[in-house]
Amino acid sequence: MTLVWLFLPALAWGIMPLVIALIGGNTKNQIFGTAVGTLIASFFILGVQGLHTSTYNFLISMLAGAFWIGGQIGQFTAFQNIGVSKTMPISTGLQLIGTSLIGVIIFGEWPTTTTKLLGFIGILLLVSGVFLTAYTEKSDARQQNTQRTYVILVLTTIGYLVYNTLPKAMSASGLAIFFPESVGMVVAVLGYLLVTRSLNVLKQSKSWLHIISGLIFSIASITYIFSVRDNGVNTAFVVGQLSVVLSTLGSIIFLKERKTQRELIMTILGLVVIVAGAIITTAH
């Protein structure tokens, strides 16, 4: 089972963007269904192991889940605007850069000179990989739309960073906080739909079909927890980054997302550099 836990998160995270694109709908359909699907999966976990967390941890976990929604809205918006093959490498790279910097600045990770040197080399690779995958041959309106989407991705990545950081301030982690995080996701989505006056989304079939997306996300998240337990944090994390390769190449092959020859070369090169950066930032 160790190998199953090791590769299943990458597989599930990798196919999730493809499933989202295939089901279709707008960003609000996608974010609602994904949150509800995650909550459904969390009830299964709750039934198996019960709820063993303090009120403080429950509330912090809910807050983390709410911030995840912010990040995911940005990612889903980017899927609509620039496609999966361009969104995923950039989104993943930005998250890796931000998480690494937060770890060093706030939590004192990479304490020695050697680890700091290797870590910042890794970050440099990640930044380079993001720029390579972001390359777009000039095309007036297309390029303007792409640049606006990049700004959205950068801003909403803050949601992912808070989601990844808040659990470090708690005594509980892993499966223990999966249910309260999913509650926070659903509360945040309903608030988002209420503020944007989009509650009619609840009546649309696409919204409920995206429960599948939430279940796939849950499979990835839950099996990643088991992979960390059986394979260690570094190995589980690095193999998990293969998801960006699967989703990017899968969208080009199966979703027929168009790229020029130069854009395709830059994207593949950027993927290699991002994975290399992920390995270096975690393997010391």
PDB file of C-alpha atoms in Angstrom:
ATOM      1  CA  MET A   1       0.000   0.000   0.000  1.00  0.00           C
ATOM      2  CA  THR A   2       2.965   2.335   0.497  1.00  0.00           C
ATOM      3  CA  LEU A   3       3.374   2.847  -3.255  1.00  0.00           C
ATOM      4  CA  VAL A   4      -0.382   3.361  -3.667  1.00  0.00           C
ATOM      5  CA  TRP A   5      -0.343   6.158  -1.067  1.00  0.00           C
ATOM      6  CA  LEU A   6       2.762   7.612  -2.742  1.00  0.00           C
ATOM      7  CA  PHE A   7       1.347   7.972  -6.263  1.00  0.00           C
ATOM      8  CA  LEU A   8      -2.418   8.295  -5.711  1.00  0.00           C
ATOM      9  CA  PRO A   9      -2.285  11.952  -4.533  1.00  0.00           C
ATOM     10  CA  ALA A  10      -0.376  12.997  -7.669  1.00  0.00           C
ATOM     11  CA  LEU A  11      -2.801  11.042  -9.863  1.00  0.00           C
ATOM     12  CA  ALA A  12      -5.916  12.511  -8.220  1.00  0.00           C
ATOM     13  CA  TRP A  13      -4.610  16.087  -8.093  1.00  0.00           C
ATOM     14  CA  GLY A  14      -3.428  15.680 -11.667  1.00  0.00           C
ATOM     15  CA  ILE A  15      -6.777  14.578 -13.104  1.00  0.00           C
ATOM     16  CA  MET A  16      -8.892  16.955 -10.985  1.00  0.00           C
ATOM     17  CA  PRO A  17      -8.379  19.998 -13.290  1.00  0.00           C
ATOM     18  CA  LEU A  18      -9.157  17.816 -16.312  1.00  0.00           C
ATOM     19  CA  VAL A  19     -12.418  16.596 -14.764  1.00  0.00           C
ATOM     20  CA  ILE A  20     -13.356  20.171 -13.860  1.00  0.00           C
ATOM     21  CA  ALA A  21     -12.770  21.295 -17.449  1.00  0.00           C
ATOM     22  CA  LEU A  22     -14.699  18.335 -18.871  1.00  0.00           C
ATOM     23  CA  ILE A  23     -17.735  18.894 -16.622  1.00  0.00           C
ATOM     24  CA  GLY A  24     -17.656  22.578 -17.502  1.00  0.00           C
ATOM     25  CA  GLY A  25     -19.817  25.289 -16.031  1.00  0.00           C
ATOM     26  CA  ASN A  26     -18.561  28.587 -14.630  1.00  0.00           C
ATOM     27  CA  THR A  27     -16.265  29.300 -11.683  1.00  0.00           C
ATOM     28  CA  LYS A  28     -19.193  29.487  -9.244  1.00  0.00           C
ATOM     29  CA  ASN A  29     -20.552  26.097 -10.339  1.00  0.00           C
ATOM     30  CA  GLN A  30     -17.097  24.598  -9.932  1.00  0.00           C
ATOM     31  CA  ILE A  31     -16.229  26.064  -6.528  1.00  0.00           C
ATOM     32  CA  PHE A  32     -19.632  25.194  -5.029  1.00  0.00           C
ATOM     33  CA  GLY A  33     -19.572  21.576  -6.187  1.00  0.00           C
ATOM     34  CA  THR A  34     -15.946  21.084  -5.150  1.00  0.00           C
ATOM     35  CA  ALA A  35     -16.631  22.402  -1.636  1.00  0.00           C
ATOM     36  CA  VAL A  36     -19.759  20.256  -1.212  1.00  0.00           C
ATOM     37  CA  GLY A  37     -17.950  17.163  -2.514  1.00  0.00           C
ATOM     38  CA  THR A  38     -15.158  17.746  -0.003  1.00  0.00           C
ATOM     39  CA  LEU A  39     -17.694  18.094   2.822  1.00  0.00           C
ATOM     40  CA  ILE A  40     -19.352  14.814   1.801  1.00  0.00           C
ATOM     41  CA  ALA A  41     -15.979  13.031   1.909  1.00  0.00           C
ATOM     42  CA  SER A  42     -15.211  14.593   5.290  1.00  0.00           C
ATOM     43  CA  PHE A  43     -18.417  13.093   6.750  1.00  0.00           C
ATOM     44  CA  PHE A  44     -17.029   9.673   5.843  1.00  0.00           C
ATOM     45  CA  ILE A  45     -13.785  10.460   7.703  1.00  0.00           C
ATOM     46  CA  LEU A  46     -15.816  11.788  10.633  1.00  0.00           C
ATOM     47  CA  GLY A  47     -17.822   8.577  10.757  1.00  0.00           C
ATOM     48  CA  VAL A  48     -14.677   6.417  10.774  1.00  0.00           C
ATOM     49  CA  GLN A  49     -12.553   8.240  13.348  1.00  0.00           C
ATOM     50  CA  GLY A  50     -14.870  10.726  15.058  1.00  0.00           C
ATOM     51  CA  LEU A  51     -14.133  14.341  15.903  1.00  0.00           C
ATOM     52  CA  HIS A  52     -11.075  14.773  18.122  1.00  0.00           C
ATOM     53  CA  THR A  53     -10.124  18.426  18.081  1.00  0.00           C
ATOM     54  CA  SER A  54     -10.509  21.454  20.351  1.00  0.00           C
ATOM     55  CA  THR A  55     -12.830  24.374  19.617  1.00  0.00           C
ATOM     56  CA  TYR A  56      -9.753  26.532  18.872  1.00  0.00           C
ATOM     57  CA  ASN A  57      -8.385  24.029  16.366  1.00  0.00           C
ATOM     58  CA  PHE A  58     -11.831  23.601  14.811  1.00  0.00           C
ATOM     59  CA  LEU A  59     -12.214  27.354  14.219  1.00  0.00           C
ATOM     60  CA  ILE A  60      -8.664  27.802  12.889  1.00  0.00           C
ATOM     61  CA  SER A  61      -9.233  24.845  10.554  1.00  0.00           C
ATOM     62  CA  MET A  62     -12.468  26.407   9.305  1.00  0.00           C
ATOM     63  CA  LEU A  63     -10.577  29.638   8.630  1.00  0.00           C
ATOM     64  CA  ALA A  64      -7.937  27.688   6.700  1.00  0.00           C
ATOM     65  CA  GLY A  65     -10.652  26.065   4.596  1.00  0.00           C
ATOM     66  CA  ALA A  66     -12.194  29.459   3.874  1.00  0.00           C
ATOM     67  CA  PHE A  67      -8.862  30.805   2.632  1.00  0.00           C
ATOM     68  CA  TRP A  68      -8.470  27.717   0.415  1.00  0.00           C
ATOM     69  CA  ILE A  69     -11.687  28.760  -1.312  1.00  0.00           C
ATOM     70  CA  GLY A  70     -10.099  32.120  -2.131  1.00  0.00           C
ATOM     71  CA  GLY A  71      -7.141  30.416  -3.741  1.00  0.00           C
ATOM     72  CA  GLN A  72      -9.318  27.946  -5.600  1.00  0.00           C
ATOM     73  CA  ILE A  73     -11.578  30.662  -7.009  1.00  0.00           C
ATOM     74  CA  GLY A  74      -8.487  32.245  -8.556  1.00  0.00           C
ATOM     75  CA  GLN A  75      -7.367  28.935 -10.012  1.00  0.00           C
ATOM     76  CA  PHE A  76     -10.799  28.101 -11.449  1.00  0.00           C
ATOM     77  CA  THR A  77     -11.044  31.599 -12.935  1.00  0.00           C
ATOM     78  CA  ALA A  78      -7.674  31.041 -14.595  1.00  0.00           C
ATOM     79  CA  PHE A  79      -8.873  27.694 -16.012  1.00  0.00           C
ATOM     80  CA  GLN A  80     -11.642  29.612 -17.763  1.00  0.00           C
ATOM     81  CA  ASN A  81      -9.388  32.424 -19.017  1.00  0.00           C
ATOM     82  CA  ILE A  82      -6.079  30.822 -20.002  1.00  0.00           C
ATOM     83  CA  GLY A  83      -6.634  27.050 -19.734  1.00  0.00           C
ATOM     84  CA  VAL A  84      -5.400  24.293 -17.437  1.00  0.00           C
ATOM     85  CA  SER A  85      -2.031  23.833 -19.171  1.00  0.00           C
ATOM     86  CA  LYS A  86      -0.948  27.392 -18.396  1.00  0.00           C
ATOM     87  CA  THR A  87      -2.668  27.777 -15.023  1.00  0.00           C
ATOM     88  CA  MET A  88      -1.377  24.706 -13.187  1.00  0.00           C
ATOM     89  CA  PRO A  89       2.402  25.206 -13.528  1.00  0.00           C
ATOM     90  CA  ILE A  90       2.125  28.883 -12.578  1.00  0.00           C
ATOM     91  CA  SER A  91      -0.251  28.268  -9.663  1.00  0.00           C
ATOM     92  CA  THR A  92       1.881  25.389  -8.332  1.00  0.00           C
ATOM     93  CA  GLY A  93       5.102  27.366  -8.703  1.00  0.00           C
ATOM     94  CA  LEU A  94       3.675  30.396  -6.873  1.00  0.00           C
ATOM     95  CA  GLN A  95       2.458  28.186  -4.010  1.00  0.00           C
ATOM     96  CA  LEU A  96       5.851  26.485  -3.677  1.00  0.00           C
ATOM     97  CA  ILE A  97       7.683  29.826  -3.656  1.00  0.00           C
ATOM     98  CA  GLY A  98       5.327  31.355  -1.093  1.00  0.00           C
ATOM     99  CA  THR A  99       5.269  28.314   1.195  1.00  0.00           C
ATOM    100  CA  SER A 100       9.067  28.078   1.171  1.00  0.00           C
ATOM    101  CA  LEU A 101       9.520  31.774   2.018  1.00  0.00           C
ATOM    102  CA  ILE A 102       6.937  31.588   4.823  1.00  0.00           C
ATOM    103  CA  GLY A 103       8.714  28.538   6.229  1.00  0.00           C
ATOM    104  CA  VAL A 104      12.031  30.390   6.356  1.00  0.00           C
ATOM    105  CA  ILE A 105      10.793  33.808   7.533  1.00  0.00           C
ATOM    106  CA  ILE A 106       8.110  32.783  10.045  1.00  0.00           C
ATOM    107  CA  PHE A 107       8.960  29.247  11.150  1.00  0.00           C
ATOM    108  CA  GLY A 108      12.773  29.348  10.949  1.00  0.00           C
ATOM    109  CA  GLU A 109      13.130  26.464   8.512  1.00  0.00           C
ATOM    110  CA  TRP A 110      16.442  25.928   6.657  1.00  0.00           C
ATOM    111  CA  PRO A 111      18.460  26.850   9.793  1.00  0.00           C
ATOM    112  CA  THR A 112      21.965  26.218   8.410  1.00  0.00           C
ATOM    113  CA  THR A 113      23.879  28.098   5.726  1.00  0.00           C
ATOM    114  CA  THR A 114      23.849  25.018   3.471  1.00  0.00           C
ATOM    115  CA  THR A 115      20.081  24.497   3.729  1.00  0.00           C
ATOM    116  CA  LYS A 116      19.468  28.195   3.093  1.00  0.00           C
ATOM    117  CA  LEU A 117      21.716  28.109   0.009  1.00  0.00           C
ATOM    118  CA  LEU A 118      20.012  24.997  -1.390  1.00  0.00           C
ATOM    119  CA  GLY A 119      16.591  26.389  -0.527  1.00  0.00           C
ATOM    120  CA  PHE A 120      17.116  29.670  -2.319  1.00  0.00           C
ATOM    121  CA  ILE A 121      18.577  27.864  -5.339  1.00  0.00           C
ATOM    122  CA  GLY A 122      15.341  25.865  -5.357  1.00  0.00           C
ATOM    123  CA  ILE A 123      13.256  29.051  -5.149  1.00  0.00           C
ATOM    124  CA  LEU A 124      15.272  30.555  -8.026  1.00  0.00           C
ATOM    125  CA  LEU A 125      14.459  27.460 -10.090  1.00  0.00           C
ATOM    126  CA  LEU A 126      10.781  27.734  -9.171  1.00  0.00           C
ATOM    127  CA  VAL A 127      10.668  31.384 -10.227  1.00  0.00           C
ATOM    128  CA  SER A 128      12.416  30.493 -13.488  1.00  0.00           C
ATOM    129  CA  GLY A 129       9.972  27.648 -14.103  1.00  0.00           C
ATOM    130  CA  VAL A 130       6.985  29.948 -13.541  1.00  0.00           C
ATOM    131  CA  PHE A 131       8.330  32.467 -16.055  1.00  0.00           C
ATOM    132  CA  LEU A 132       9.009  29.732 -18.609  1.00  0.00           C
ATOM    133  CA  THR A 133       5.507  28.241 -18.369  1.00  0.00           C
ATOM    134  CA  ALA A 134       3.976  31.738 -18.417  1.00  0.00           C
ATOM    135  CA  TYR A 135       5.542  32.465 -21.796  1.00  0.00           C
ATOM    136  CA  THR A 136       2.955  33.507 -24.391  1.00  0.00           C
ATOM    137  CA  GLU A 137       3.676  34.555 -27.934  1.00  0.00           C
ATOM    138  CA  LYS A 138       2.308  38.040 -28.539  1.00  0.00           C
ATOM    139  CA  SER A 139      -1.302  38.166 -29.634  1.00  0.00           C
ATOM    140  CA  ASP A 140      -3.012  41.439 -28.657  1.00  0.00           C
ATOM    141  CA  ALA A 141      -6.271  40.599 -26.786  1.00  0.00           C
ATOM    142  CA  ARG A 142      -5.069  37.135 -25.854  1.00  0.00           C
ATOM    143  CA  GLN A 143      -1.970  38.536 -24.150  1.00  0.00           C
ATOM    144  CA  GLN A 144      -3.951  41.236 -22.293  1.00  0.00           C
ATOM    145  CA  ASN A 145      -6.366  38.616 -20.944  1.00  0.00           C
ATOM    146  CA  THR A 146      -3.405  36.424 -19.921  1.00  0.00           C
ATOM    147  CA  GLN A 147      -1.727  39.247 -18.011  1.00  0.00           C
ATOM    148  CA  ARG A 148      -4.931  40.054 -16.099  1.00  0.00           C
ATOM    149  CA  THR A 149      -5.279  36.395 -15.176  1.00  0.00           C
ATOM    150  CA  TYR A 150      -1.695  36.266 -13.903  1.00  0.00           C
ATOM    151  CA  VAL A 151      -2.510  39.138 -11.531  1.00  0.00           C
ATOM    152  CA  ILE A 152      -5.561  37.225 -10.269  1.00  0.00           C
ATOM    153  CA  LEU A 153      -3.446  34.106  -9.715  1.00  0.00           C
ATOM    154  CA  VAL A 154      -0.769  35.981  -7.775  1.00  0.00           C
ATOM    155  CA  LEU A 155      -3.327  37.680  -5.507  1.00  0.00           C
ATOM    156  CA  THR A 156      -5.447  34.588  -4.839  1.00  0.00           C
ATOM    157  CA  THR A 157      -2.374  32.439  -4.137  1.00  0.00           C
ATOM    158  CA  ILE A 158      -2.401  34.221  -0.759  1.00  0.00           C
ATOM    159  CA  GLY A 159      -5.451  32.081   0.050  1.00  0.00           C
ATOM    160  CA  TYR A 160      -3.494  28.871  -0.574  1.00  0.00           C
ATOM    161  CA  LEU A 161      -0.544  30.146   1.489  1.00  0.00           C
ATOM    162  CA  VAL A 162      -2.760  30.918   4.501  1.00  0.00           C
ATOM    163  CA  TYR A 163      -4.460  27.526   4.070  1.00  0.00           C
ATOM    164  CA  ASN A 164      -1.060  25.783   4.178  1.00  0.00           C
ATOM    165  CA  THR A 165       0.300  27.933   7.023  1.00  0.00           C
ATOM    166  CA  LEU A 166      -2.536  28.023   9.573  1.00  0.00           C
ATOM    167  CA  PRO A 167      -2.355  24.281  10.461  1.00  0.00           C
ATOM    168  CA  LYS A 168       1.222  24.884  11.695  1.00  0.00           C
ATOM    169  CA  ALA A 169      -0.265  27.038  14.462  1.00  0.00           C
ATOM    170  CA  MET A 170      -2.395  24.144  15.730  1.00  0.00           C
ATOM    171  CA  SER A 171      -1.732  21.058  17.808  1.00  0.00           C
ATOM    172  CA  ALA A 172      -3.939  18.963  15.510  1.00  0.00           C
ATOM    173  CA  SER A 173      -3.296  18.148  11.853  1.00  0.00           C
ATOM    174  CA  GLY A 174      -4.045  15.683   9.056  1.00  0.00           C
ATOM    175  CA  LEU A 175      -7.329  13.810   9.225  1.00  0.00           C
ATOM    176  CA  ALA A 176      -8.260  15.498  12.511  1.00  0.00           C
ATOM    177  CA  ILE A 177      -8.763  18.861  10.778  1.00  0.00           C
ATOM    178  CA  PHE A 178     -10.169  17.614   7.469  1.00  0.00           C
ATOM    179  CA  PHE A 179     -13.808  17.915   8.569  1.00  0.00           C
ATOM    180  CA  PRO A 180     -13.595  21.451  10.044  1.00  0.00           C
ATOM    181  CA  GLU A 181     -11.624  22.619   6.998  1.00  0.00           C
ATOM    182  CA  SER A 182     -14.372  21.351   4.704  1.00  0.00           C
ATOM    183  CA  VAL A 183     -17.010  23.091   6.843  1.00  0.00           C
ATOM    184  CA  GLY A 184     -15.052  26.323   6.421  1.00  0.00           C
ATOM    185  CA  MET A 185     -14.952  25.743   2.663  1.00  0.00           C
ATOM    186  CA  VAL A 186     -18.725  25.388   2.377  1.00  0.00           C
ATOM    187  CA  VAL A 187     -19.406  28.389   4.643  1.00  0.00           C
ATOM    188  CA  ALA A 188     -16.997  30.511   2.575  1.00  0.00           C
ATOM    189  CA  VAL A 189     -18.569  29.389  -0.717  1.00  0.00           C
ATOM    190  CA  LEU A 190     -22.080  30.180   0.469  1.00  0.00           C
ATOM    191  CA  GLY A 191     -20.866  33.578   1.658  1.00  0.00           C
ATOM    192  CA  TYR A 192     -19.213  34.168  -1.721  1.00  0.00           C
ATOM    193  CA  LEU A 193     -22.405  33.251  -3.596  1.00  0.00           C
ATOM    194  CA  LEU A 194     -24.487  35.432  -1.272  1.00  0.00           C
ATOM    195  CA  VAL A 195     -22.235  38.485  -1.680  1.00  0.00           C
ATOM    196  CA  THR A 196     -22.121  38.077  -5.465  1.00  0.00           C
ATOM    197  CA  ARG A 197     -25.887  37.434  -5.587  1.00  0.00           C
ATOM    198  CA  SER A 198     -25.367  34.113  -7.304  1.00  0.00           C
ATOM    199  CA  LEU A 199     -27.438  31.739  -5.167  1.00  0.00           C
ATOM    200  CA  ASN A 200     -29.193  30.617  -8.371  1.00  0.00           C
ATOM    201  CA  VAL A 201     -26.051  28.508  -8.886  1.00  0.00           C
ATOM    202  CA  LEU A 202     -27.555  26.066  -6.358  1.00  0.00           C
ATOM    203  CA  LYS A 203     -30.307  25.262  -8.876  1.00  0.00           C
ATOM    204  CA  GLN A 204     -27.907  24.468 -11.729  1.00  0.00           C
ATOM    205  CA  SER A 205     -27.016  20.837 -12.459  1.00  0.00           C
ATOM    206  CA  LYS A 206     -23.382  21.676 -13.241  1.00  0.00           C
ATOM    207  CA  SER A 207     -22.910  22.813  -9.638  1.00  0.00           C
ATOM    208  CA  TRP A 208     -23.942  19.432  -8.284  1.00  0.00           C
ATOM    209  CA  LEU A 209     -21.992  17.500 -10.902  1.00  0.00           C
ATOM    210  CA  HIS A 210     -18.845  19.173  -9.576  1.00  0.00           C
ATOM    211  CA  ILE A 211     -19.286  17.198  -6.363  1.00  0.00           C
ATOM    212  CA  ILE A 212     -17.194  14.693  -8.328  1.00  0.00           C
ATOM    213  CA  SER A 213     -14.378  17.253  -8.394  1.00  0.00           C
ATOM    214  CA  GLY A 214     -14.602  17.636  -4.630  1.00  0.00           C
ATOM    215  CA  LEU A 215     -14.458  13.876  -4.109  1.00  0.00           C
ATOM    216  CA  ILE A 216     -11.353  13.662  -6.306  1.00  0.00           C
ATOM    217  CA  PHE A 217      -9.740  16.491  -4.319  1.00  0.00           C
ATOM    218  CA  SER A 218     -10.596  14.652  -1.104  1.00  0.00           C
ATOM    219  CA  ILE A 219      -9.036  11.409  -2.346  1.00  0.00           C
ATOM    220  CA  ALA A 220      -5.831  13.319  -3.133  1.00  0.00           C
ATOM    221  CA  SER A 221      -5.752  15.102   0.232  1.00  0.00           C
ATOM    222  CA  ILE A 222      -6.549  12.026   2.333  1.00  0.00           C
ATOM    223  CA  THR A 223      -4.104   9.712   0.550  1.00  0.00           C
ATOM    224  CA  TYR A 224      -1.421  12.422   0.800  1.00  0.00           C
ATOM    225  CA  ILE A 225      -1.798  12.291   4.599  1.00  0.00           C
ATOM    226  CA  PHE A 226      -1.231   8.509   4.459  1.00  0.00           C
ATOM    227  CA  SER A 227       1.720   8.987   2.097  1.00  0.00           C
ATOM    228  CA  VAL A 228       3.377  11.387   4.548  1.00  0.00           C
ATOM    229  CA  ARG A 229       2.889   8.792   7.290  1.00  0.00           C
ATOM    230  CA  ASP A 230       4.361   5.910   5.268  1.00  0.00           C
ATOM    231  CA  ASN A 231       6.919   7.646   3.033  1.00  0.00           C
ATOM    232  CA  GLY A 232       7.955  10.768   4.933  1.00  0.00           C
ATOM    233  CA  VAL A 233       7.153  14.425   4.250  1.00  0.00           C
ATOM    234  CA  ASN A 234       9.865  15.075   1.652  1.00  0.00           C
ATOM    235  CA  THR A 235       9.195  12.014  -0.515  1.00  0.00           C
ATOM    236  CA  ALA A 236       5.412  12.469  -0.339  1.00  0.00           C
ATOM    237  CA  PHE A 237       5.662  16.156  -1.201  1.00  0.00           C
ATOM    238  CA  VAL A 238       8.046  15.782  -4.134  1.00  0.00           C
ATOM    239  CA  VAL A 239       6.084  12.915  -5.735  1.00  0.00           C
ATOM    240  CA  GLY A 240       2.904  14.919  -5.180  1.00  0.00           C
ATOM    241  CA  GLN A 241       4.326  17.642  -7.435  1.00  0.00           C
ATOM    242  CA  LEU A 242       4.075  15.242 -10.375  1.00  0.00           C
ATOM    243  CA  SER A 243       0.400  16.206 -10.415  1.00  0.00           C
ATOM    244  CA  VAL A 244       1.302  19.443 -12.197  1.00  0.00           C
ATOM    245  CA  VAL A 245       2.967  17.425 -14.958  1.00  0.00           C
ATOM    246  CA  LEU A 246      -0.104  15.200 -15.340  1.00  0.00           C
ATOM    247  CA  SER A 247      -2.608  18.067 -15.401  1.00  0.00           C
ATOM    248  CA  THR A 248      -0.548  20.203 -17.776  1.00  0.00           C
ATOM    249  CA  LEU A 249       0.265  17.518 -20.326  1.00  0.00           C
ATOM    250  CA  GLY A 250      -3.200  15.969 -19.906  1.00  0.00           C
ATOM    251  CA  SER A 251      -4.892  19.242 -20.794  1.00  0.00           C
ATOM    252  CA  ILE A 252      -2.777  19.558 -23.934  1.00  0.00           C
ATOM    253  CA  ILE A 253      -3.448  15.954 -25.008  1.00  0.00           C
ATOM    254  CA  PHE A 254      -7.055  15.372 -23.881  1.00  0.00           C
ATOM    255  CA  LEU A 255      -8.544  18.880 -23.690  1.00  0.00           C
ATOM    256  CA  LYS A 256      -6.769  19.902 -26.915  1.00  0.00           C
ATOM    257  CA  GLU A 257      -5.586  23.197 -25.457  1.00  0.00           C
ATOM    258  CA  ARG A 258      -3.706  24.996 -28.195  1.00  0.00           C
ATOM    259  CA  LYS A 259      -0.084  26.046 -27.881  1.00  0.00           C
ATOM    260  CA  THR A 260       2.420  27.197 -30.453  1.00  0.00           C
ATOM    261  CA  GLN A 261       5.532  25.068 -30.835  1.00  0.00           C
ATOM    262  CA  ARG A 262       7.590  27.598 -28.882  1.00  0.00           C
ATOM    263  CA  GLU A 263       4.999  27.810 -26.090  1.00  0.00           C
ATOM    264  CA  LEU A 264       4.930  24.018 -25.820  1.00  0.00           C
ATOM    265  CA  ILE A 265       8.722  23.828 -25.527  1.00  0.00           C
ATOM    266  CA  MET A 266       8.726  26.561 -22.888  1.00  0.00           C
ATOM    267  CA  THR A 267       5.956  24.824 -20.940  1.00  0.00           C
ATOM    268  CA  ILE A 268       7.719  21.441 -20.862  1.00  0.00           C
ATOM    269  CA  LEU A 269      11.015  23.075 -19.917  1.00  0.00           C
ATOM    270  CA  GLY A 270       9.241  25.064 -17.204  1.00  0.00           C
ATOM    271  CA  LEU A 271       7.662  21.894 -15.783  1.00  0.00           C
ATOM    272  CA  VAL A 272      11.072  20.221 -15.527  1.00  0.00           C
ATOM    273  CA  VAL A 273      12.511  23.282 -13.774  1.00  0.00           C
ATOM    274  CA  ILE A 274       9.548  23.529 -11.335  1.00  0.00           C
ATOM    275  CA  VAL A 275       9.817  19.844 -10.349  1.00  0.00           C
ATOM    276  CA  ALA A 276      13.599  20.265  -9.919  1.00  0.00           C
ATOM    277  CA  GLY A 277      13.008  23.323  -7.727  1.00  0.00           C
ATOM    278  CA  ALA A 278      10.456  21.409  -5.638  1.00  0.00           C
ATOM    279  CA  ILE A 279      12.951  18.589  -5.080  1.00  0.00           C
ATOM    280  CA  ILE A 280      15.757  20.945  -4.034  1.00  0.00           C
ATOM    281  CA  THR A 281      13.606  23.004  -1.655  1.00  0.00           C
ATOM    282  CA  THR A 282      12.438  19.898   0.227  1.00  0.00           C
ATOM    283  CA  ALA A 283      15.278  17.351  -0.061  1.00  0.00           C
ATOM    284  CA  HIS A 284      17.598  18.795   2.577  1.00  0.00           C
TER     285      HIS A 284
END
